[in-house]
Amino acid sequence: MSRSAHPAGPRHADVLPEGHYQAPPSDLNHLDQRVWSRTVTRNADGAVEVGGLDVRALAEEFGTPAYFLDEADFRSRCRAWRAAFGNDADVFYAGKAFLSRAVVRWLTEEGLNLDVCSGTELAVALDAGMPAERIALHGNNKSTAEIERAVTAGVGRIVLDSFQEIVRVAAIAQEHGVRQRVQIRVTVGVEAHTHEFIATAHEDQKFGLALADGMAAEAVHRVLKLESLELVGIHSHIGSQIFDMAGFEVAARRVVSLLGDVRDEHGVELPEIDLGGGLGIAYTSEDDPREPQDIAKALGEIVTRECEAAGLRVPRLSVEPGRAIVGPTAFTLYEVGTVKPLEGLRTYVSVDGGMSDNIRTALYDAEYTVALVSRTSEAPPMLSRVVGKHCESGDIVVKDAFLPSDLAPGDLLAVPATGAYCRAMASNYNHALRPPVVAVADGGARVIVRRETEDDLLRLDVG
Ligand code: LLP
């Protein structure tokens, strides 16, 4: 295995083709604690450790690519959110970010609730012992079977997303002799400053009932007339990977204003408000996320202020962070297969995964960082693009990064902050086998989602 430098490669930051990057960091071996899970460090050998375990040994035991999830970090983030919101509020972890039985058990133990958005997420949650009353079911087109499963399991709330669904859920609840607790999802009409595909509060999109055109008020009116539904609150989710609290504040103000209208028109004060998820995390050193206590304080104050102004009792607040809890807790470990320097451009570094284990770069232009983790290097930085092994040139994991110019096949790279929406959105493109998720805790590592096998794929292929 060669560890020699690539003299022909672009060597320094004076080679800056189009792209988004800062100057190369002064020390490529440094791990910025903002983007790495909390127990990640370098050991005396220069290799990176997570929870006291050397990535070289982890690669040996579990193979690459693989996601390594720091359980202590996950649990401490759960506790931070719980503590920040206190006993007068609920924290629903958004299972879509990453869900597995182990995660459900951790959430249950740490006192979080769970938001699911499909019957199968619900199945995982129930199977792993999350009490049904702590689960909320979301979705803009829940099937009859999904609604039936949720109603019969006794989920704590179903979040209604359309007029058709009001009728559907009411009928199913009635059939089963249940009075189902529901919230109505509204679109508050704010533009969240995030990628178009993950912004959800503007009116021109598929989710929710708009406040502006009176649909939300009409939905409240209809739900209140139905015996089998108990309307407990209003739900708003404005989008994802948001740093600016202004959007949440506008959302809170508009939702409280609807509560005031409902009180005036129907004489009922709805007891709950859910302001959704969407809090941003640090993917790179440039991102500066808010801490849960700041978020809780900002949201709590605005809801209290608006309710006092409207003469309303302050409703029970809930939030649904997914990314902010699981995102920072995991990294993806890859092995370098090829290194292709292009003079005057950049160096293409191919790893053994790609868009099948992280579609976010291709889909949202997401930015990630990457580090050489199997050793340190004092070689000068080279502008690099970390790409996968799939059959298209959009198969990019990290678009612009500086890596040491002595990078060679067999080196291990890790991409931090891949806990959210990477394994959850992984695919079998090119019949890739989806990587395992390995939980690291107390100096030990265990597989919580195993690597797919060729047999798994062949079993589905029944032709
Ligand atoms: N609540 C609701 C109703 C949601 O729709 C979502 C995310 C969340 C909570 C959690 O949002 P978070 O806190 O994780 O941002 N695949 C995209 C993200 C899609 C988010 C969809 N809904 C990505 O990779 O960025």
CSV table of C-alpha atoms and ligand atoms in Angstrom, one decimal:
chain,number,residue,atom,x,y,z
A,1,MET,CA,0.0,0.0,0.0
A,2,SER,CA,1.6,3.2,-1.1
A,3,ARG,CA,1.7,6.2,1.2
A,4,SER,CA,3.6,8.4,-1.1
A,5,ALA,CA,2.7,11.9,-2.0
A,6,HIS,CA,1.0,12.8,-5.2
A,7,PRO,CA,3.4,15.4,-6.7
A,8,ALA,CA,1.2,16.0,-9.7
A,9,GLY,CA,-1.8,16.9,-7.5
A,10,PRO,CA,-3.2,20.3,-6.8
A,11,ARG,CA,-1.3,21.2,-3.7
A,12,HIS,CA,-2.4,24.4,-2.2
A,13,ALA,CA,-5.2,26.8,-1.7
A,14,ASP,CA,-3.9,29.0,-4.6
A,15,VAL,CA,-5.7,26.5,-6.8
A,16,LEU,CA,-9.3,27.5,-6.2
A,17,PRO,CA,-11.7,26.4,-8.9
A,18,GLU,CA,-15.4,27.0,-8.5
A,19,GLY,CA,-16.8,25.7,-5.3
A,20,HIS,CA,-17.5,26.7,-1.7
A,21,TYR,CA,-14.7,26.4,0.7
A,22,GLN,CA,-12.7,28.3,3.2
A,23,ALA,CA,-8.9,28.5,3.2
A,24,PRO,CA,-7.4,25.2,4.2
A,25,PRO,CA,-7.3,24.7,7.9
A,26,SER,CA,-3.9,25.3,9.5
A,27,ASP,CA,-3.9,21.8,10.9
A,28,LEU,CA,-5.6,19.1,8.9
A,29,ASN,CA,-5.3,16.7,11.8
A,30,HIS,CA,-7.5,18.9,14.1
A,31,LEU,CA,-11.0,17.6,14.7
A,32,ASP,CA,-13.4,20.5,15.2
A,33,GLN,CA,-15.6,19.6,18.2
A,34,ARG,CA,-18.5,21.4,16.7
A,35,VAL,CA,-18.9,18.8,14.0
A,36,TRP,CA,-17.7,15.6,15.6
A,37,SER,CA,-19.6,13.6,18.2
A,38,ARG,CA,-18.6,14.3,21.7
A,39,THR,CA,-16.3,11.3,22.4
A,40,VAL,CA,-14.3,11.6,19.2
A,41,THR,CA,-10.5,12.3,19.8
A,42,ARG,CA,-7.2,11.3,18.3
A,43,ASN,CA,-5.1,8.8,20.2
A,44,ALA,CA,-1.3,8.8,20.8
A,45,ASP,CA,-0.9,6.8,17.5
A,46,GLY,CA,-2.6,9.6,15.6
A,47,ALA,CA,-5.7,7.5,14.8
A,48,VAL,CA,-9.2,8.7,15.7
A,49,GLU,CA,-11.1,7.1,18.5
A,50,VAL,CA,-14.8,7.2,19.3
A,51,GLY,CA,-15.8,6.2,22.8
A,52,GLY,CA,-12.3,5.0,23.3
A,53,LEU,CA,-12.3,2.7,20.3
A,54,ASP,CA,-9.8,3.1,17.5
A,55,VAL,CA,-11.4,3.5,14.0
A,56,ARG,CA,-8.8,1.1,12.5
A,57,ALA,CA,-10.0,-1.6,14.8
A,58,LEU,CA,-13.6,-0.6,14.1
A,59,ALA,CA,-13.1,-0.8,10.4
A,60,GLU,CA,-11.4,-4.2,10.8
A,61,GLU,CA,-14.3,-5.6,12.8
A,62,PHE,CA,-17.3,-4.0,11.1
A,63,GLY,CA,-16.0,-3.2,7.7
A,64,THR,CA,-16.5,0.0,5.7
A,65,PRO,CA,-18.5,1.9,4.8
A,66,ALA,CA,-20.3,2.0,8.2
A,67,TYR,CA,-22.0,4.5,10.4
A,68,PHE,CA,-20.7,4.8,14.0
A,69,LEU,CA,-23.2,6.3,16.4
A,70,ASP,CA,-22.1,7.6,19.7
A,71,GLU,CA,-24.7,6.4,22.2
A,72,ALA,CA,-23.5,8.6,25.1
A,73,ASP,CA,-23.7,11.6,22.8
A,74,PHE,CA,-27.2,10.6,21.6
A,75,ARG,CA,-28.5,10.2,25.2
A,76,SER,CA,-26.9,13.4,26.4
A,77,ARG,CA,-28.6,15.3,23.6
A,78,CYS,CA,-31.9,13.7,24.5
A,79,ARG,CA,-31.4,14.8,28.1
A,80,ALA,CA,-30.4,18.3,27.1
A,81,TRP,CA,-33.6,18.7,25.1
A,82,ARG,CA,-35.7,17.2,27.9
A,83,ALA,CA,-34.1,19.5,30.5
A,84,ALA,CA,-34.4,22.6,28.3
A,85,PHE,CA,-38.1,22.1,27.7
A,86,GLY,CA,-38.9,20.9,31.2
A,87,ASN,CA,-42.0,19.2,32.5
A,88,ASP,CA,-44.5,21.6,30.9
A,89,ALA,CA,-43.5,20.6,27.4
A,90,ASP,CA,-42.9,17.4,25.4
A,91,VAL,CA,-40.0,16.6,23.1
A,92,PHE,CA,-40.9,14.2,20.2
A,93,TYR,CA,-37.8,12.8,18.5
A,94,ALA,CA,-38.5,12.8,14.7
A,95,GLY,CA,-37.9,9.1,13.8
A,96,LYS,CA,-37.5,9.9,10.1
A,97,ALA,CA,-34.0,11.2,10.8
A,98,PHE,CA,-32.9,7.7,12.0
A,99,LEU,CA,-34.9,5.0,13.6
A,100,SER,CA,-34.0,1.6,15.0
A,101,ARG,CA,-35.1,-0.5,17.9
A,102,ALA,CA,-32.1,0.6,20.0
A,103,VAL,CA,-32.9,4.2,19.3
A,104,VAL,CA,-36.5,3.7,20.4
A,105,ARG,CA,-35.3,2.1,23.7
A,106,TRP,CA,-32.9,5.0,24.3
A,107,LEU,CA,-35.7,7.5,23.7
A,108,THR,CA,-38.1,5.6,25.9
A,109,GLU,CA,-35.5,5.6,28.7
A,110,GLU,CA,-34.6,9.2,28.3
A,111,GLY,CA,-38.2,10.4,28.5
A,112,LEU,CA,-38.7,11.5,25.0
A,113,ASN,CA,-41.7,10.9,22.8
A,114,LEU,CA,-41.6,9.9,19.2
A,115,ASP,CA,-42.9,11.3,15.9
A,116,VAL,CA,-43.4,8.6,13.2
A,117,CYS,CA,-44.5,9.3,9.7
A,118,SER,CA,-45.3,5.8,8.4
A,119,GLY,CA,-46.9,2.6,9.5
A,120,THR,CA,-43.6,0.9,9.5
A,121,GLU,CA,-41.9,3.5,11.6
A,122,LEU,CA,-44.8,3.0,14.0
A,123,ALA,CA,-44.2,-0.8,13.9
A,124,VAL,CA,-40.5,-0.3,14.9
A,125,ALA,CA,-41.5,2.0,17.7
A,126,LEU,CA,-44.2,-0.4,19.1
A,127,ASP,CA,-42.0,-3.4,18.7
A,128,ALA,CA,-39.2,-1.8,20.7
A,129,GLY,CA,-41.6,-0.9,23.5
A,130,MET,CA,-42.3,2.8,23.1
A,131,PRO,CA,-45.7,3.3,24.8
A,132,ALA,CA,-48.3,4.1,22.2
A,133,GLU,CA,-49.5,7.2,24.0
A,134,ARG,CA,-46.1,8.8,23.6
A,135,ILE,CA,-46.2,8.4,19.8
A,136,ALA,CA,-47.5,10.9,17.2
A,137,LEU,CA,-48.4,9.8,13.7
A,138,HIS,CA,-47.6,12.3,10.8
A,139,GLY,CA,-48.0,12.2,7.1
A,140,ASN,CA,-49.7,14.0,4.2
A,141,ASN,CA,-51.2,10.8,2.8
A,142,LYS,CA,-51.6,8.2,5.6
A,143,SER,CA,-53.2,5.0,4.3
A,144,THR,CA,-56.3,3.5,5.9
A,145,ALA,CA,-54.1,0.7,7.2
A,146,GLU,CA,-51.7,3.1,8.8
A,147,ILE,CA,-54.5,5.0,10.4
A,148,GLU,CA,-56.1,1.8,11.6
A,149,ARG,CA,-52.9,0.6,13.1
A,150,ALA,CA,-52.3,3.9,14.9
A,151,VAL,CA,-55.8,4.1,16.2
A,152,THR,CA,-55.9,0.5,17.5
A,153,ALA,CA,-52.5,0.8,19.0
A,154,GLY,CA,-53.7,3.9,20.9
A,155,VAL,CA,-51.2,6.5,19.7
A,156,GLY,CA,-51.2,9.7,21.6
A,157,ARG,CA,-52.0,11.8,18.6
A,158,ILE,CA,-52.5,11.8,14.9
A,159,VAL,CA,-51.6,15.0,13.1
A,160,LEU,CA,-54.3,15.7,10.5
A,161,ASP,CA,-53.0,17.0,7.2
A,162,SER,CA,-56.0,17.3,4.9
A,163,PHE,CA,-59.8,17.5,4.8
A,164,GLN,CA,-60.0,14.0,3.4
A,165,GLU,CA,-58.0,12.7,6.3
A,166,ILE,CA,-60.2,14.3,8.9
A,167,VAL,CA,-63.1,12.2,7.5
A,168,ARG,CA,-60.9,9.1,7.2
A,169,VAL,CA,-59.5,9.2,10.7
A,170,ALA,CA,-62.9,10.0,12.2
A,171,ALA,CA,-64.5,7.1,10.5
A,172,ILE,CA,-61.8,4.7,11.6
A,173,ALA,CA,-61.8,5.9,15.2
A,174,GLN,CA,-65.6,5.6,15.3
A,175,GLU,CA,-65.5,2.1,13.9
A,176,HIS,CA,-63.1,1.1,16.7
A,177,GLY,CA,-65.0,2.9,19.4
A,178,VAL,CA,-62.1,5.2,20.0
A,179,ARG,CA,-62.0,9.0,20.6
A,180,GLN,CA,-58.8,9.8,18.9
A,181,ARG,CA,-56.7,12.7,20.0
A,182,VAL,CA,-55.6,14.8,17.0
A,183,GLN,CA,-53.8,17.9,16.1
A,184,ILE,CA,-54.2,19.9,12.8
A,185,ARG,CA,-51.1,20.6,10.8
A,186,VAL,CA,-51.2,24.2,9.5
A,187,THR,CA,-48.9,26.0,7.1
A,188,VAL,CA,-48.2,29.4,8.6
A,189,GLY,CA,-46.8,31.0,5.5
A,190,VAL,CA,-43.2,31.8,6.4
A,191,GLU,CA,-40.3,31.3,4.2
A,192,ALA,CA,-37.7,29.3,6.1
A,193,HIS,CA,-34.2,30.0,5.0
A,194,THR,CA,-33.2,26.5,4.0
A,195,HIS,CA,-33.1,24.3,0.9
A,196,GLU,CA,-36.4,24.5,-1.1
A,197,PHE,CA,-37.0,20.7,-0.7
A,198,ILE,CA,-36.9,20.9,3.1
A,199,ALA,CA,-38.9,24.1,3.6
A,200,THR,CA,-42.5,23.3,4.6
A,201,ALA,CA,-44.3,26.4,5.8
A,202,HIS,CA,-44.9,28.3,2.6
A,203,GLU,CA,-48.3,27.8,1.2
A,204,ASP,CA,-47.4,26.4,-2.2
A,205,GLN,CA,-46.6,22.8,-1.1
A,206,LYS,CA,-48.2,19.5,-0.2
A,207,PHE,CA,-48.2,19.7,3.6
A,208,GLY,CA,-50.8,21.0,5.9
A,209,LEU,CA,-53.7,23.4,5.8
A,210,ALA,CA,-53.0,27.1,5.3
A,211,LEU,CA,-53.8,29.7,7.8
A,212,ALA,CA,-53.9,32.4,5.2
A,213,ASP,CA,-56.8,31.1,3.0
A,214,GLY,CA,-58.9,30.0,6.0
A,215,MET,CA,-58.4,26.3,5.4
A,216,ALA,CA,-56.9,25.8,8.8
A,217,ALA,CA,-59.8,27.5,10.5
A,218,GLU,CA,-62.2,25.4,8.4
A,219,ALA,CA,-60.4,22.2,9.5
A,220,VAL,CA,-60.8,23.2,13.1
A,221,HIS,CA,-64.5,23.8,12.5
A,222,ARG,CA,-64.9,20.4,10.9
A,223,VAL,CA,-62.9,18.4,13.5
A,224,LEU,CA,-64.7,20.0,16.4
A,225,LYS,CA,-68.0,18.6,15.0
A,226,LEU,CA,-66.8,15.0,15.0
A,227,GLU,CA,-67.5,12.9,18.0
A,228,SER,CA,-64.7,10.4,17.4
A,229,LEU,CA,-62.0,13.1,17.3
A,230,GLU,CA,-60.6,15.1,20.2
A,231,LEU,CA,-58.9,18.2,18.9
A,232,VAL,CA,-56.0,18.8,21.2
A,233,GLY,CA,-54.0,21.3,19.3
A,234,ILE,CA,-52.3,22.9,16.3
A,235,HIS,CA,-49.2,21.7,14.7
A,236,SER,CA,-46.7,23.7,12.5
A,237,HIS,CA,-43.4,22.5,11.0
A,238,ILE,CA,-41.6,25.2,9.0
A,239,GLY,CA,-38.7,23.2,7.5
A,240,SER,CA,-35.3,21.8,8.3
A,241,GLN,CA,-31.7,22.8,9.0
A,242,ILE,CA,-32.8,26.2,10.2
A,243,PHE,CA,-30.6,28.4,12.3
A,244,ASP,CA,-32.6,31.6,12.5
A,245,MET,CA,-35.3,31.6,15.2
A,246,ALA,CA,-37.3,34.3,13.5
A,247,GLY,CA,-39.3,31.8,11.4
A,248,PHE,CA,-40.3,29.8,14.5
A,249,GLU,CA,-41.3,33.0,16.2
A,250,VAL,CA,-43.6,34.0,13.3
A,251,ALA,CA,-45.0,30.5,13.3
A,252,ALA,CA,-45.7,30.6,17.0
A,253,ARG,CA,-47.3,34.0,16.7
A,254,ARG,CA,-49.6,32.8,13.9
A,255,VAL,CA,-50.5,29.6,15.6
A,256,VAL,CA,-51.4,31.4,18.8
A,257,SER,CA,-53.5,33.8,16.8
A,258,LEU,CA,-55.4,30.8,15.4
A,259,LEU,CA,-56.0,29.6,18.9
A,260,GLY,CA,-57.4,33.0,19.8
A,261,ASP,CA,-59.8,32.8,16.8
A,262,VAL,CA,-60.8,29.3,17.7
A,263,ARG,CA,-61.6,30.4,21.3
A,264,ASP,CA,-63.6,33.4,19.9
A,265,GLU,CA,-65.6,31.3,17.4
A,266,HIS,CA,-66.1,28.0,19.2
A,267,GLY,CA,-65.5,28.8,22.8
A,268,VAL,CA,-62.8,26.3,23.2
A,269,GLU,CA,-59.2,26.8,24.2
A,270,LEU,CA,-57.0,24.2,22.5
A,271,PRO,CA,-54.5,22.9,25.1
A,272,GLU,CA,-51.5,22.1,22.8
A,273,ILE,CA,-49.2,23.7,20.3
A,274,ASP,CA,-46.5,21.8,18.4
A,275,LEU,CA,-43.9,23.8,16.7
A,276,GLY,CA,-42.3,20.9,14.8
A,277,GLY,CA,-38.6,20.2,14.3
A,278,GLY,CA,-36.1,21.7,11.9
A,279,LEU,CA,-33.3,23.0,14.2
A,280,GLY,CA,-30.0,23.2,12.3
A,281,ILE,CA,-26.8,21.4,13.3
A,282,ALA,CA,-23.1,22.0,12.4
A,283,TYR,CA,-22.1,20.1,9.3
A,284,THR,CA,-19.0,22.3,8.9
A,285,SER,CA,-17.1,24.7,11.1
A,286,GLU,CA,-19.1,27.6,9.6
A,287,ASP,CA,-22.4,26.5,11.1
A,288,ASP,CA,-23.3,27.8,14.5
A,289,PRO,CA,-26.3,26.0,15.9
A,290,ARG,CA,-28.4,27.1,18.9
A,291,GLU,CA,-28.3,25.1,22.1
A,292,PRO,CA,-31.6,23.5,23.2
A,293,GLN,CA,-31.9,25.8,26.2
A,294,ASP,CA,-31.8,28.9,23.9
A,295,ILE,CA,-34.4,27.4,21.6
A,296,ALA,CA,-36.6,26.4,24.5
A,297,LYS,CA,-36.3,29.8,26.0
A,298,ALA,CA,-37.0,31.6,22.8
A,299,LEU,CA,-40.1,29.5,21.9
A,300,GLY,CA,-41.4,29.5,25.5
A,301,GLU,CA,-41.2,33.3,25.7
A,302,ILE,CA,-42.9,34.0,22.5
A,303,VAL,CA,-45.8,31.5,23.1
A,304,THR,CA,-46.3,32.9,26.6
A,305,ARG,CA,-46.2,36.5,25.5
A,306,GLU,CA,-48.6,35.9,22.6
A,307,CYS,CA,-51.0,33.9,24.8
A,308,GLU,CA,-51.0,36.6,27.5
A,309,ALA,CA,-51.7,39.2,24.9
A,310,ALA,CA,-54.6,37.2,23.5
A,311,GLY,CA,-55.9,36.3,27.0
A,312,LEU,CA,-55.3,32.6,26.4
A,313,ARG,CA,-54.1,30.0,28.8
A,314,VAL,CA,-50.6,29.0,27.8
A,315,PRO,CA,-50.9,25.7,25.9
A,316,ARG,CA,-48.6,22.8,26.4
A,317,LEU,CA,-45.7,23.2,24.0
A,318,SER,CA,-44.1,20.4,22.0
A,319,VAL,CA,-41.3,20.2,19.5
A,320,GLU,CA,-40.0,17.5,17.2
A,321,PRO,CA,-36.2,17.6,16.7
A,322,GLY,CA,-34.8,14.8,14.6
A,323,ARG,CA,-31.5,16.1,13.1
A,324,ALA,CA,-30.5,18.1,16.2
A,325,ILE,CA,-30.5,15.0,18.3
A,326,VAL,CA,-29.1,12.3,16.1
A,327,GLY,CA,-27.3,14.2,13.4
A,328,PRO,CA,-24.1,15.1,15.3
A,329,THR,CA,-23.8,11.7,17.0
A,330,ALA,CA,-22.6,9.7,14.1
A,331,PHE,CA,-19.9,9.7,11.4
A,332,THR,CA,-19.5,7.5,8.3
A,333,LEU,CA,-16.3,5.6,8.0
A,334,TYR,CA,-15.0,4.9,4.5
A,335,GLU,CA,-11.9,3.4,3.0
A,336,VAL,CA,-10.1,5.3,0.2
A,337,GLY,CA,-9.9,3.2,-3.0
A,338,THR,CA,-8.5,5.6,-5.6
A,339,VAL,CA,-6.9,9.0,-5.6
A,340,LYS,CA,-7.0,11.0,-8.9
A,341,PRO,CA,-5.2,14.3,-8.9
A,342,LEU,CA,-6.2,16.8,-11.7
A,343,GLU,CA,-3.7,19.5,-12.1
A,344,GLY,CA,-5.2,22.9,-11.6
A,345,LEU,CA,-8.5,21.5,-10.6
A,346,ARG,CA,-8.7,19.2,-7.6
A,347,THR,CA,-8.1,15.7,-6.5
A,348,TYR,CA,-10.9,13.1,-6.7
A,349,VAL,CA,-10.8,10.7,-3.8
A,350,SER,CA,-13.0,7.7,-4.3
A,351,VAL,CA,-14.3,5.9,-1.2
A,352,ASP,CA,-16.1,2.6,-0.9
A,353,GLY,CA,-19.6,4.1,-0.4
A,354,GLY,CA,-21.2,7.2,-1.9
A,355,MET,CA,-24.7,8.5,-2.8
A,356,SER,CA,-26.2,5.2,-1.6
A,357,ASP,CA,-25.2,6.0,2.0
A,358,ASN,CA,-25.4,9.8,1.8
A,359,ILE,CA,-27.7,11.2,-0.8
A,360,ARG,CA,-27.8,14.6,0.9
A,361,THR,CA,-24.9,16.1,-1.0
A,362,ALA,CA,-26.5,15.2,-4.4
A,363,LEU,CA,-30.0,16.0,-3.3
A,364,TYR,CA,-29.7,19.2,-1.3
A,365,ASP,CA,-26.2,20.4,-2.2
A,366,ALA,CA,-25.4,19.7,1.5
A,367,GLU,CA,-22.0,20.5,2.8
A,368,TYR,CA,-19.9,18.1,4.8
A,369,THR,CA,-16.4,18.0,6.1
A,370,VAL,CA,-14.1,15.0,6.0
A,371,ALA,CA,-10.9,14.0,7.9
A,372,LEU,CA,-8.2,11.4,7.5
A,373,VAL,CA,-8.8,9.3,10.6
A,374,SER,CA,-6.5,6.3,10.4
A,375,ARG,CA,-3.3,8.4,10.9
A,376,THR,CA,-2.1,11.9,11.1
A,377,SER,CA,-0.3,13.6,8.3
A,378,GLU,CA,1.9,16.6,8.0
A,379,ALA,CA,1.7,16.7,4.2
A,380,PRO,CA,0.4,20.0,2.7
A,381,PRO,CA,-3.3,20.3,2.0
A,382,MET,CA,-4.8,19.4,-1.3
A,383,LEU,CA,-8.2,20.5,-2.5
A,384,SER,CA,-10.2,17.3,-2.8
A,385,ARG,CA,-13.6,16.1,-3.7
A,386,VAL,CA,-14.7,12.9,-2.0
A,387,VAL,CA,-16.7,10.8,-4.3
A,388,GLY,CA,-18.4,7.4,-4.1
A,389,LYS,CA,-18.3,4.4,-6.3
A,390,HIS,CA,-21.6,4.8,-8.1
A,391,CYS,CA,-22.2,5.1,-11.8
A,392,GLU,CA,-22.8,8.8,-12.1
A,393,SER,CA,-20.7,11.9,-11.7
A,394,GLY,CA,-23.1,13.5,-9.2
A,395,ASP,CA,-22.1,10.8,-6.8
A,396,ILE,CA,-20.4,13.2,-4.4
A,397,VAL,CA,-20.1,12.8,-0.7
A,398,VAL,CA,-18.0,15.9,0.2
A,399,LYS,CA,-17.9,18.5,-2.6
A,400,ASP,CA,-15.0,20.6,-1.4
A,401,ALA,CA,-12.5,19.6,1.3
A,402,PHE,CA,-8.9,19.8,2.1
A,403,LEU,CA,-7.1,16.5,2.7
A,404,PRO,CA,-3.4,15.8,3.1
A,405,SER,CA,-1.7,15.4,-0.2
A,406,ASP,CA,-0.1,12.1,0.9
A,407,LEU,CA,-3.6,10.5,1.0
A,408,ALA,CA,-3.5,7.0,-0.4
A,409,PRO,CA,-5.6,3.9,-1.0
A,410,GLY,CA,-6.3,2.1,2.2
A,411,ASP,CA,-6.5,5.3,4.3
A,412,LEU,CA,-9.6,5.7,6.3
A,413,LEU,CA,-11.7,8.8,6.0
A,414,ALA,CA,-14.6,9.8,8.2
A,415,VAL,CA,-17.4,12.2,7.4
A,416,PRO,CA,-18.9,13.6,10.6
A,417,ALA,CA,-22.6,14.7,11.3
A,418,THR,CA,-24.1,11.9,9.3
A,419,GLY,CA,-26.5,10.6,12.0
A,420,ALA,CA,-29.6,12.2,10.4
A,421,TYR,CA,-31.1,11.4,7.1
A,422,CYS,CA,-28.1,9.3,5.8
A,423,ARG,CA,-28.9,5.7,6.8
A,424,ALA,CA,-32.5,6.7,6.8
A,425,MET,CA,-32.3,7.7,3.1
A,426,ALA,CA,-29.8,5.1,2.1
A,427,SER,CA,-30.6,3.2,-1.1
A,428,ASN,CA,-29.5,0.1,-3.0
A,429,TYR,CA,-28.5,2.0,-6.1
A,430,ASN,CA,-26.1,-0.2,-8.1
A,431,HIS,CA,-27.2,-2.9,-5.7
A,432,ALA,CA,-25.1,-1.3,-3.0
A,433,LEU,CA,-25.6,-3.1,0.3
A,434,ARG,CA,-26.7,-0.5,2.8
A,435,PRO,CA,-24.1,-0.1,5.6
A,436,PRO,CA,-24.5,-1.1,9.2
A,437,VAL,CA,-25.1,1.3,12.1
A,438,VAL,CA,-22.8,0.5,14.9
A,439,ALA,CA,-23.5,2.0,18.3
A,440,VAL,CA,-20.4,2.8,20.4
A,441,ALA,CA,-20.8,3.1,24.2
A,442,ASP,CA,-18.8,2.5,27.3
A,443,GLY,CA,-15.7,1.3,25.4
A,444,GLY,CA,-17.7,-1.3,23.4
A,445,ALA,CA,-19.3,-1.3,20.0
A,446,ARG,CA,-22.3,-3.3,18.8
A,447,VAL,CA,-24.2,-3.4,15.6
A,448,ILE,CA,-27.7,-2.0,15.9
A,449,VAL,CA,-28.6,-2.2,12.2
A,450,ARG,CA,-26.7,-4.8,10.4
A,451,ARG,CA,-25.1,-4.5,7.0
A,452,GLU,CA,-27.3,-5.7,4.2
A,453,THR,CA,-26.1,-8.8,2.5
A,454,GLU,CA,-26.3,-10.1,-1.1
A,455,ASP,CA,-28.8,-12.7,0.2
A,456,ASP,CA,-31.0,-9.9,1.5
A,457,LEU,CA,-31.1,-8.3,-2.0
A,458,LEU,CA,-31.5,-11.6,-3.8
A,459,ARG,CA,-34.4,-12.6,-1.5
A,460,LEU,CA,-36.4,-9.6,-2.8
A,461,ASP,CA,-35.7,-10.5,-6.4
A,462,VAL,CA,-38.3,-13.3,-6.9
A,463,GLY,CA,-38.4,-13.2,-10.7
B,1,LLP,N1,-41.5,17.2,12.3
B,1,LLP,C1,-42.0,17.1,11.1
B,1,LLP,C2,-43.5,17.2,10.9
B,1,LLP,C3,-41.2,16.9,10.0
B,1,LLP,O1,-41.7,16.9,8.8
B,1,LLP,C4,-39.8,16.9,10.2
B,1,LLP,C5,-38.9,16.7,9.1
B,1,LLP,C6,-39.3,16.9,11.5
B,1,LLP,C7,-40.2,17.1,12.6
B,1,LLP,C8,-37.9,16.8,11.9
B,1,LLP,O2,-37.1,17.8,11.3
B,1,LLP,P1,-35.5,17.9,11.7
B,1,LLP,O3,-35.5,18.4,13.1
B,1,LLP,O4,-34.9,16.6,11.6
B,1,LLP,O5,-35.0,18.9,10.7
B,1,LLP,N2,-34.3,14.6,4.3
B,1,LLP,C9,-34.1,16.0,4.7
B,1,LLP,C10,-34.9,16.5,5.8
B,1,LLP,C11,-36.4,16.2,5.6
B,1,LLP,C12,-37.1,16.6,6.9
B,1,LLP,C13,-38.5,16.2,6.8
B,1,LLP,N3,-39.3,16.5,7.9
B,1,LLP,C14,-32.6,16.2,4.9
B,1,LLP,O6,-31.8,15.3,4.8
B,1,LLP,O7,-32.2,17.3,5.2
